[in-house]
């Protein structure tokens, strides 16, 4: 009996020891993870104001907040269906890890360098980029991306000023601007890589001032640097060319240029150029009534008539192949003594005054 009790005690001790060892040898729990998801908003509004079913964009999941940093996961895309984004491949965020997101629309399978995305004016695409890195983690796995417009828009509002033609606008051609470049989707900066021209089809009737559906084109931002950027309009089978005002075309901005066609040609009214953010359409300024006068001068030094009224704008053709925007005062010097016929086309002018009649041969006010 004594021996049996001893065996039982030893069995009990061994069982306790075995169970203790088994408990110590349990595997550590694996780190938890959360699945990445995203939401988007479009910060500004132009052609694309919201995403639609079937839209797809590149999603860059980075180790660090720099757009040049290493991919945490490569080849990620996001597709928009049923009001939400589906990410492929699935990205898991482990506990203690952090990732940084950048995005670009429209999707391209070979767009592996978010710091230099190829962009092209001939695509006439509303390029969208996400801007600064958006941080996500296991505890905050949803990234909220505010998409912005990378392109600029040039729009043209053309009206008649005693033009006798039908006014059929067929096309608009612009030359000597950036046509290709690379976009950094963190900064929104586009670096031009190639210059050229681009033509859009218009098929629009010119009559009075348009208030919507202006002929327009996407372009890459550029600085004129004092250069003449020529735009040619094919109207009634004849080409009319103007030079854009010398302004910088900025990212995410829309520029509405106001032009008038008369029997004497086409004029761009630089003072009426409208610059608006792409988050609203804006309304072009209204033109005043059209007037024209001709003054014949003799001599070398002449002064343009003084025009007054509401928002007076216009052009002065000095009669020696020189045309300038109207301003007050405005003088001109000819290379030699001769009689010159000066034509002033103006909008918004209700009164005209010639302060000095010296060298004035005649004044024609029949169209004023």
Tab-separated table of C-alpha atoms in Angstrom:
chain	number	residue	atom	x	y	z
A	1	UNK	CA	0.000	0.000	0.000
A	2	UNK	CA	2.825	2.331	0.813
A	3	UNK	CA	4.293	1.783	-2.606
A	4	UNK	CA	0.971	2.491	-4.350
A	5	UNK	CA	0.567	5.861	-2.534
A	6	UNK	CA	4.061	6.843	-3.565
A	7	UNK	CA	3.319	6.066	-7.218
A	8	UNK	CA	0.118	8.098	-7.093
A	9	UNK	CA	1.932	11.080	-5.604
A	10	UNK	CA	4.641	10.897	-8.256
A	11	UNK	CA	1.986	10.723	-11.002
A	12	UNK	CA	0.288	13.822	-9.615
A	13	UNK	CA	3.552	15.738	-9.457
A	14	UNK	CA	4.454	14.763	-13.019
A	15	UNK	CA	1.031	15.820	-14.269
A	16	UNK	CA	1.336	19.254	-12.652
A	17	UNK	CA	4.852	19.737	-14.020
A	18	UNK	CA	3.767	18.629	-17.529
A	19	UNK	CA	0.808	20.973	-17.552
A	20	UNK	CA	2.974	23.902	-16.473
A	21	UNK	CA	5.423	23.235	-19.275
A	22	UNK	CA	2.640	22.958	-21.831
A	23	UNK	CA	1.297	26.372	-20.784
A	24	UNK	CA	4.723	28.038	-21.144
A	25	UNK	CA	5.189	26.682	-24.666
A	26	UNK	CA	1.999	28.266	-26.187
A	27	UNK	CA	2.678	30.335	-29.381
A	28	UNK	CA	2.587	34.146	-29.179
A	29	UNK	CA	-0.497	35.707	-30.908
A	30	UNK	CA	0.186	37.022	-34.421
A	31	UNK	CA	0.175	40.870	-34.918
A	32	UNK	CA	-3.286	42.080	-35.884
A	33	UNK	CA	-3.887	43.935	-39.151
A	34	UNK	CA	-6.516	46.206	-40.707
A	35	UNK	CA	-7.455	46.461	-44.360
A	36	UNK	CA	-6.700	49.765	-46.097
A	37	UNK	CA	-9.661	51.701	-47.499
A	38	UNK	CA	-9.952	55.164	-49.054
A	39	UNK	CA	-12.508	57.904	-49.625
A	40	UNK	CA	-12.181	60.807	-52.061
A	41	UNK	CA	-13.445	64.309	-52.580
A	42	UNK	CA	-12.703	66.584	-55.521
A	43	UNK	CA	-11.474	69.875	-54.126
A	44	UNK	CA	-12.309	71.889	-57.215
A	45	UNK	CA	-14.917	71.536	-59.921
A	46	UNK	CA	-14.506	71.656	-63.692
A	47	UNK	CA	-15.249	68.841	-66.139
A	48	UNK	CA	-14.976	66.173	-63.428
A	49	UNK	CA	-16.914	67.137	-60.311
A	50	UNK	CA	-17.316	63.655	-58.837
A	51	UNK	CA	-16.205	60.127	-59.608
A	52	UNK	CA	-18.491	57.751	-61.497
A	53	UNK	CA	-18.898	53.989	-61.629
A	54	UNK	CA	-16.014	52.426	-63.531
A	55	UNK	CA	-13.488	55.167	-62.753
A	56	UNK	CA	-10.051	53.895	-61.839
A	57	UNK	CA	-6.937	55.579	-60.465
A	58	UNK	CA	-3.390	54.777	-59.406
A	59	UNK	CA	-2.878	54.470	-55.649
A	60	UNK	CA	0.677	54.751	-54.340
A	61	UNK	CA	1.289	53.195	-50.914
A	62	UNK	CA	4.613	54.477	-49.574
A	63	UNK	CA	6.865	53.721	-46.588
A	64	UNK	CA	7.490	57.408	-45.948
A	65	UNK	CA	5.732	60.723	-46.571
A	66	UNK	CA	7.933	61.547	-49.579
A	67	UNK	CA	6.517	60.773	-53.017
A	68	UNK	CA	9.999	59.487	-53.944
A	69	UNK	CA	10.149	56.971	-51.072
A	70	UNK	CA	9.975	53.165	-51.410
A	71	UNK	CA	6.671	51.472	-52.177
A	72	UNK	CA	5.228	49.546	-49.260
A	73	UNK	CA	3.030	47.773	-51.811
A	74	UNK	CA	3.565	48.171	-55.570
A	75	UNK	CA	1.084	48.195	-58.439
A	76	UNK	CA	-1.935	49.274	-56.418
A	77	UNK	CA	-5.075	50.573	-58.134
A	78	UNK	CA	-8.461	51.753	-56.906
A	79	UNK	CA	-11.736	51.216	-58.801
A	80	UNK	CA	-14.955	53.090	-58.055
A	81	UNK	CA	-18.090	50.934	-57.861
A	82	UNK	CA	-21.378	51.320	-55.983
A	83	UNK	CA	-20.288	54.567	-54.384
A	84	UNK	CA	-17.022	53.321	-52.898
A	85	UNK	CA	-13.460	52.472	-53.843
A	86	UNK	CA	-12.200	48.912	-54.192
A	87	UNK	CA	-8.419	48.527	-53.760
A	88	UNK	CA	-6.425	45.905	-55.672
A	89	UNK	CA	-4.384	44.167	-54.441
A	90	UNK	CA	-5.690	44.308	-50.881
A	91	UNK	CA	-3.361	46.239	-48.584
A	92	UNK	CA	-3.120	45.112	-44.955
A	93	UNK	CA	-1.843	47.510	-42.292
A	94	UNK	CA	-0.265	45.668	-39.370
A	95	UNK	CA	-0.330	46.867	-35.815
A	96	UNK	CA	2.437	49.411	-35.247
A	97	UNK	CA	2.961	50.061	-38.984
A	98	UNK	CA	2.249	53.279	-40.874
A	99	UNK	CA	1.888	53.996	-44.587
A	100	UNK	CA	1.475	57.093	-46.760
A	101	UNK	CA	-0.868	57.469	-49.726
A	102	UNK	CA	-0.748	59.391	-53.015
A	103	UNK	CA	-3.189	59.073	-55.919
A	104	UNK	CA	-3.524	60.016	-59.596
A	105	UNK	CA	-6.418	59.948	-62.045
A	106	UNK	CA	-6.880	58.638	-64.737
A	107	UNK	CA	-5.311	55.223	-64.187
A	108	UNK	CA	-2.293	54.095	-66.187
A	109	UNK	CA	-0.755	50.634	-65.861
A	110	UNK	CA	2.806	51.884	-66.370
A	111	UNK	CA	2.708	54.977	-64.133
A	112	UNK	CA	5.327	53.810	-61.653
A	113	UNK	CA	6.892	57.209	-60.877
A	114	UNK	CA	4.404	59.458	-59.064
A	115	UNK	CA	6.991	62.236	-58.972
A	116	UNK	CA	6.972	62.366	-62.808
A	117	UNK	CA	3.621	61.293	-64.302
A	118	UNK	CA	3.533	61.922	-68.093
A	119	UNK	CA	0.796	64.401	-69.104
A	120	UNK	CA	-0.205	65.397	-72.618
A	121	UNK	CA	-2.405	68.247	-73.886
A	122	UNK	CA	-3.640	66.106	-76.799
A	123	UNK	CA	-5.446	63.835	-74.338
A	124	UNK	CA	-7.660	66.786	-73.273
A	125	UNK	CA	-8.018	65.007	-69.921
A	126	UNK	CA	-8.895	66.464	-66.539
A	127	UNK	CA	-5.821	65.218	-64.657
A	128	UNK	CA	-6.417	64.857	-60.890
A	129	UNK	CA	-3.754	64.483	-58.201
A	130	UNK	CA	-3.898	63.999	-54.426
A	131	UNK	CA	-1.239	66.445	-53.200
A	132	UNK	CA	0.619	65.952	-49.913
A	133	UNK	CA	0.889	62.454	-48.403
A	134	UNK	CA	-2.093	61.082	-46.480
A	135	UNK	CA	-1.087	59.005	-43.447
A	136	UNK	CA	-2.828	55.687	-42.650
A	137	UNK	CA	-2.182	53.073	-39.968
A	138	UNK	CA	-3.682	50.025	-38.238
A	139	UNK	CA	-5.724	52.273	-35.934
A	140	UNK	CA	-6.713	54.662	-38.773
A	141	UNK	CA	-6.876	52.509	-41.927
A	142	UNK	CA	-9.043	54.812	-44.063
A	143	UNK	CA	-7.255	57.477	-46.096
A	144	UNK	CA	-9.191	60.582	-47.140
A	145	UNK	CA	-7.825	61.899	-50.445
A	146	UNK	CA	-8.649	65.425	-51.652
A	147	UNK	CA	-8.176	65.349	-55.392
A	148	UNK	CA	-7.166	68.535	-57.224
A	149	UNK	CA	-7.007	69.579	-60.874
A	150	UNK	CA	-3.524	69.703	-62.397
A	151	UNK	CA	-4.433	71.236	-65.765
A	152	UNK	CA	-5.473	74.761	-66.684
A	153	UNK	CA	-8.350	75.759	-68.964
A	154	UNK	CA	-8.369	78.398	-71.695
A	155	UNK	CA	-11.876	79.514	-72.656
A	156	UNK	CA	-12.916	82.014	-75.316
A	157	UNK	CA	-15.972	84.251	-75.319
A	158	UNK	CA	-16.433	85.773	-78.768
A	159	UNK	CA	-19.072	88.278	-79.774
A	160	UNK	CA	-19.882	90.296	-82.872
A	161	UNK	CA	-19.247	94.002	-83.172
A	162	UNK	CA	-20.905	95.067	-86.422
A	163	UNK	CA	-19.554	91.997	-88.176
A	164	UNK	CA	-21.514	91.259	-91.331
A	165	UNK	CA	-20.528	87.610	-91.781
A	166	UNK	CA	-22.485	84.556	-90.644
A	167	UNK	CA	-20.154	84.027	-87.674
A	168	UNK	CA	-19.576	80.272	-88.001
A	169	UNK	CA	-16.683	79.370	-85.685
A	170	UNK	CA	-15.125	76.102	-86.913
A	171	UNK	CA	-11.915	75.669	-84.930
A	172	UNK	CA	-9.472	77.251	-82.491
A	173	UNK	CA	-5.724	76.678	-82.835
A	174	UNK	CA	-3.088	77.685	-80.291
A	175	UNK	CA	0.655	77.559	-80.926
A	176	UNK	CA	3.961	77.574	-79.040
A	177	UNK	CA	2.730	76.262	-75.687
A	178	UNK	CA	3.739	73.177	-73.661
A	179	UNK	CA	2.056	70.093	-75.106
A	180	UNK	CA	3.782	67.440	-72.978
A	181	UNK	CA	5.254	67.401	-69.504
A	182	UNK	CA	5.590	65.498	-66.232
A	183	UNK	CA	3.429	65.989	-63.144
A	184	UNK	CA	4.586	65.597	-59.537
A	185	UNK	CA	1.406	64.408	-57.788
A	186	UNK	CA	2.597	65.620	-54.396
A	187	UNK	CA	3.296	69.239	-55.389
A	188	UNK	CA	1.067	69.558	-58.456
A	189	UNK	CA	3.980	71.047	-60.420
A	190	UNK	CA	4.149	70.222	-64.130
A	191	UNK	CA	7.518	70.441	-65.856
A	192	UNK	CA	7.254	71.000	-69.606
A	193	UNK	CA	9.136	68.551	-71.820
A	194	UNK	CA	7.871	69.554	-75.282
A	195	UNK	CA	6.303	72.603	-76.935
A	196	UNK	CA	3.951	72.708	-79.893
A	197	UNK	CA	0.408	73.546	-80.927
A	198	UNK	CA	-3.082	72.174	-80.516
A	199	UNK	CA	-6.395	72.618	-82.354
A	200	UNK	CA	-9.913	72.060	-81.063
A	201	UNK	CA	-13.099	71.793	-83.116
A	202	UNK	CA	-15.650	74.425	-82.145
A	203	UNK	CA	-18.730	74.334	-84.441
A	204	UNK	CA	-20.347	77.282	-82.702
A	205	UNK	CA	-22.357	80.262	-83.935
A	206	UNK	CA	-21.023	83.700	-82.979
A	207	UNK	CA	-23.716	86.242	-82.257
A	208	UNK	CA	-24.050	88.132	-79.007
A	209	UNK	CA	-21.982	87.302	-75.937
A	210	UNK	CA	-22.116	83.672	-74.788
A	211	UNK	CA	-22.897	82.999	-71.138
A	212	UNK	CA	-22.281	79.235	-71.053
A	213	UNK	CA	-20.811	76.386	-73.074
A	214	UNK	CA	-17.834	78.491	-74.101
A	215	UNK	CA	-15.381	76.811	-76.474
A	216	UNK	CA	-12.455	75.807	-74.280
A	217	UNK	CA	-9.430	73.546	-74.014
A	218	UNK	CA	-7.342	71.956	-71.311
A	219	UNK	CA	-3.727	73.075	-71.357
A	220	UNK	CA	-0.611	72.597	-69.274
A	221	UNK	CA	0.318	75.577	-67.066
A	222	UNK	CA	2.888	77.900	-68.624
A	223	UNK	CA	4.556	81.298	-68.313
A	224	UNK	CA	4.573	83.493	-71.380
A	225	UNK	CA	7.832	85.223	-70.342
A	226	UNK	CA	6.874	88.101	-72.608
A	227	UNK	CA	6.426	85.856	-75.643
A	228	UNK	CA	3.459	86.162	-77.978
A	229	UNK	CA	1.172	83.133	-77.718
A	230	UNK	CA	-0.893	83.103	-80.910
A	231	UNK	CA	-4.449	81.792	-81.114
A	232	UNK	CA	-6.117	81.450	-84.525
A	233	UNK	CA	-9.903	81.258	-84.977
A	234	UNK	CA	-11.390	79.865	-88.192
A	235	UNK	CA	-14.573	81.894	-88.756
A	236	UNK	CA	-16.617	81.704	-91.961
A	237	UNK	CA	-13.684	79.971	-93.611
A	238	UNK	CA	-11.240	82.778	-92.772
A	239	UNK	CA	-8.529	82.652	-90.105
A	240	UNK	CA	-8.337	85.448	-87.521
A	241	UNK	CA	-5.291	85.501	-85.216
A	242	UNK	CA	-4.756	87.251	-81.910
A	243	UNK	CA	-2.025	87.198	-79.267
A	244	UNK	CA	-3.031	86.202	-75.755
A	245	UNK	CA	-2.435	88.792	-73.033
A	246	UNK	CA	1.000	88.208	-71.506
A	247	UNK	CA	-0.077	86.484	-68.297
A	248	UNK	CA	1.032	83.362	-66.470
A	249	UNK	CA	-1.331	80.399	-66.898
A	250	UNK	CA	-1.463	78.790	-63.453
A	251	UNK	CA	-2.299	75.268	-62.286
A	252	UNK	CA	-5.952	74.666	-61.466
A	253	UNK	CA	-7.154	77.961	-62.955
A	254	UNK	CA	-9.542	78.823	-65.763
A	255	UNK	CA	-8.980	81.858	-67.985
A	256	UNK	CA	-11.811	83.353	-70.030
A	257	UNK	CA	-10.582	85.617	-72.826
A	258	UNK	CA	-13.050	88.080	-74.279
A	259	UNK	CA	-12.820	88.706	-78.014
A	260	UNK	CA	-14.819	90.687	-80.521
A	261	UNK	CA	-14.926	90.230	-84.276
A	262	UNK	CA	-15.719	93.215	-86.487
A	263	UNK	CA	-15.445	93.849	-90.197
A	264	UNK	CA	-11.938	95.148	-89.454
A	265	UNK	CA	-10.727	91.954	-87.796
A	266	UNK	CA	-10.606	90.367	-84.350
A	267	UNK	CA	-9.673	92.047	-81.077
A	268	UNK	CA	-8.841	90.521	-77.698
A	269	UNK	CA	-10.006	92.732	-74.841
A	270	UNK	CA	-7.233	92.134	-72.330
A	271	UNK	CA	-8.866	94.181	-69.563
A	272	UNK	CA	-11.891	91.858	-69.599
A	273	UNK	CA	-9.884	88.656	-69.112
A	274	UNK	CA	-11.466	86.646	-66.294
A	275	UNK	CA	-9.365	84.398	-64.065
A	276	UNK	CA	-11.298	82.018	-61.833
A	277	UNK	CA	-10.585	79.008	-59.677
A	278	UNK	CA	-11.855	75.754	-61.106
A	279	UNK	CA	-14.192	75.363	-58.116
A	280	UNK	CA	-16.704	77.680	-59.770
A	281	UNK	CA	-17.700	78.691	-63.253
A	282	UNK	CA	-17.765	82.471	-62.855
A	283	UNK	CA	-19.460	84.933	-65.190
A	284	UNK	CA	-17.587	86.903	-67.854
A	285	UNK	CA	-17.731	90.676	-67.675
A	286	UNK	CA	-20.339	92.328	-69.897
A	287	UNK	CA	-19.313	94.363	-72.919
A	288	UNK	CA	-20.407	97.921	-73.322
A	289	UNK	CA	-21.777	99.286	-76.595
A	290	UNK	CA	-19.472	99.125	-79.607
A	291	UNK	CA	-18.164	102.360	-81.156
A	292	UNK	CA	-15.634	103.155	-83.866
A	293	UNK	CA	-14.038	106.390	-85.004
A	294	UNK	CA	-11.340	107.375	-87.482
A	295	UNK	CA	-8.961	110.303	-87.172
A	296	UNK	CA	-6.551	111.443	-89.896
A	297	UNK	CA	-3.313	112.884	-88.508
A	298	UNK	CA	-0.406	114.638	-90.178
A	299	UNK	CA	3.044	114.901	-88.634
A	300	UNK	CA	5.141	112.487	-86.601
A	301	UNK	CA	3.818	112.751	-83.025
A	302	UNK	CA	0.116	112.191	-82.321
A	303	UNK	CA	-2.151	111.575	-79.303
A	304	UNK	CA	-5.169	109.279	-79.371
A	305	UNK	CA	-8.587	110.759	-78.557
A	306	UNK	CA	-9.717	110.580	-74.911
A	307	UNK	CA	-12.628	108.153	-74.474
A	308	UNK	CA	-14.844	108.083	-71.394
A	309	UNK	CA	-17.716	105.892	-70.271
A	310	UNK	CA	-18.220	102.648	-68.317
A	311	UNK	CA	-15.387	100.096	-68.392
A	312	UNK	CA	-13.957	101.506	-71.602
A	313	UNK	CA	-11.798	99.044	-73.497
A	314	UNK	CA	-10.668	98.714	-77.097
A	315	UNK	CA	-7.825	98.940	-79.588
A	316	UNK	CA	-6.056	101.629	-81.588
A	317	UNK	CA	-4.717	100.887	-85.058
A	318	UNK	CA	-2.176	103.639	-85.816
A	319	UNK	CA	-2.342	103.053	-89.572
A	320	UNK	CA	1.266	101.884	-89.869
A	321	UNK	CA	0.670	98.192	-89.069
A	322	UNK	CA	0.841	98.944	-85.350
A	323	UNK	CA	-2.116	98.053	-83.109
A	324	UNK	CA	-2.199	98.547	-79.318
A	325	UNK	CA	-4.771	98.264	-76.551
A	326	UNK	CA	-6.549	101.527	-75.807
A	327	UNK	CA	-5.451	103.470	-72.729
A	328	UNK	CA	-5.455	107.077	-71.642
A	329	UNK	CA	-3.185	108.868	-72.305
A	330	UNK	CA	-1.875	107.172	-75.435
A	331	UNK	CA	0.656	108.643	-77.875
A	332	UNK	CA	2.481	107.403	-80.957
A	333	UNK	CA	5.487	108.504	-83.012
A	334	UNK	CA	5.737	107.784	-86.725
A	335	UNK	CA	9.105	107.342	-88.432
A	336	UNK	CA	8.401	110.164	-90.907
A	337	UNK	CA	6.099	113.082	-91.628
A	338	UNK	CA	2.962	111.872	-93.442
A	339	UNK	CA	-0.822	111.677	-93.186
A	340	UNK	CA	-1.970	108.589	-91.262
A	341	UNK	CA	-5.500	107.266	-90.772
A	342	UNK	CA	-5.969	106.052	-87.187
A	343	UNK	CA	-8.871	103.679	-86.374
A	344	UNK	CA	-10.135	103.339	-82.791
A	345	UNK	CA	-12.529	100.487	-81.933
A	346	UNK	CA	-13.945	100.719	-78.430
A	347	UNK	CA	-16.582	99.243	-76.120
A	348	UNK	CA	-18.244	101.111	-73.274
A	349	UNK	CA	-17.263	104.578	-74.518
A	350	UNK	CA	-20.024	107.196	-74.453
A	351	UNK	CA	-17.960	110.357	-75.011
A	352	UNK	CA	-14.919	111.325	-77.071
A	353	UNK	CA	-12.600	114.306	-76.667
A	354	UNK	CA	-9.586	115.462	-78.696
A	355	UNK	CA	-7.577	117.658	-76.374
A	356	UNK	CA	-5.142	118.955	-79.012
A	357	UNK	CA	-6.273	119.564	-82.595
A	358	UNK	CA	-2.721	120.171	-83.826
A	359	UNK	CA	-1.945	117.697	-86.657
A	360	UNK	CA	-5.613	116.579	-86.809
A	361	UNK	CA	-6.730	116.634	-90.459
A	362	UNK	CA	-10.230	115.132	-90.086
A	363	UNK	CA	-12.450	113.144	-87.697
A	364	UNK	CA	-15.043	110.552	-88.770
A	365	UNK	CA	-17.669	109.997	-86.035
A	366	UNK	CA	-20.288	108.293	-88.211
A	367	UNK	CA	-19.913	104.985	-86.347
A	368	UNK	CA	-19.440	106.415	-82.866
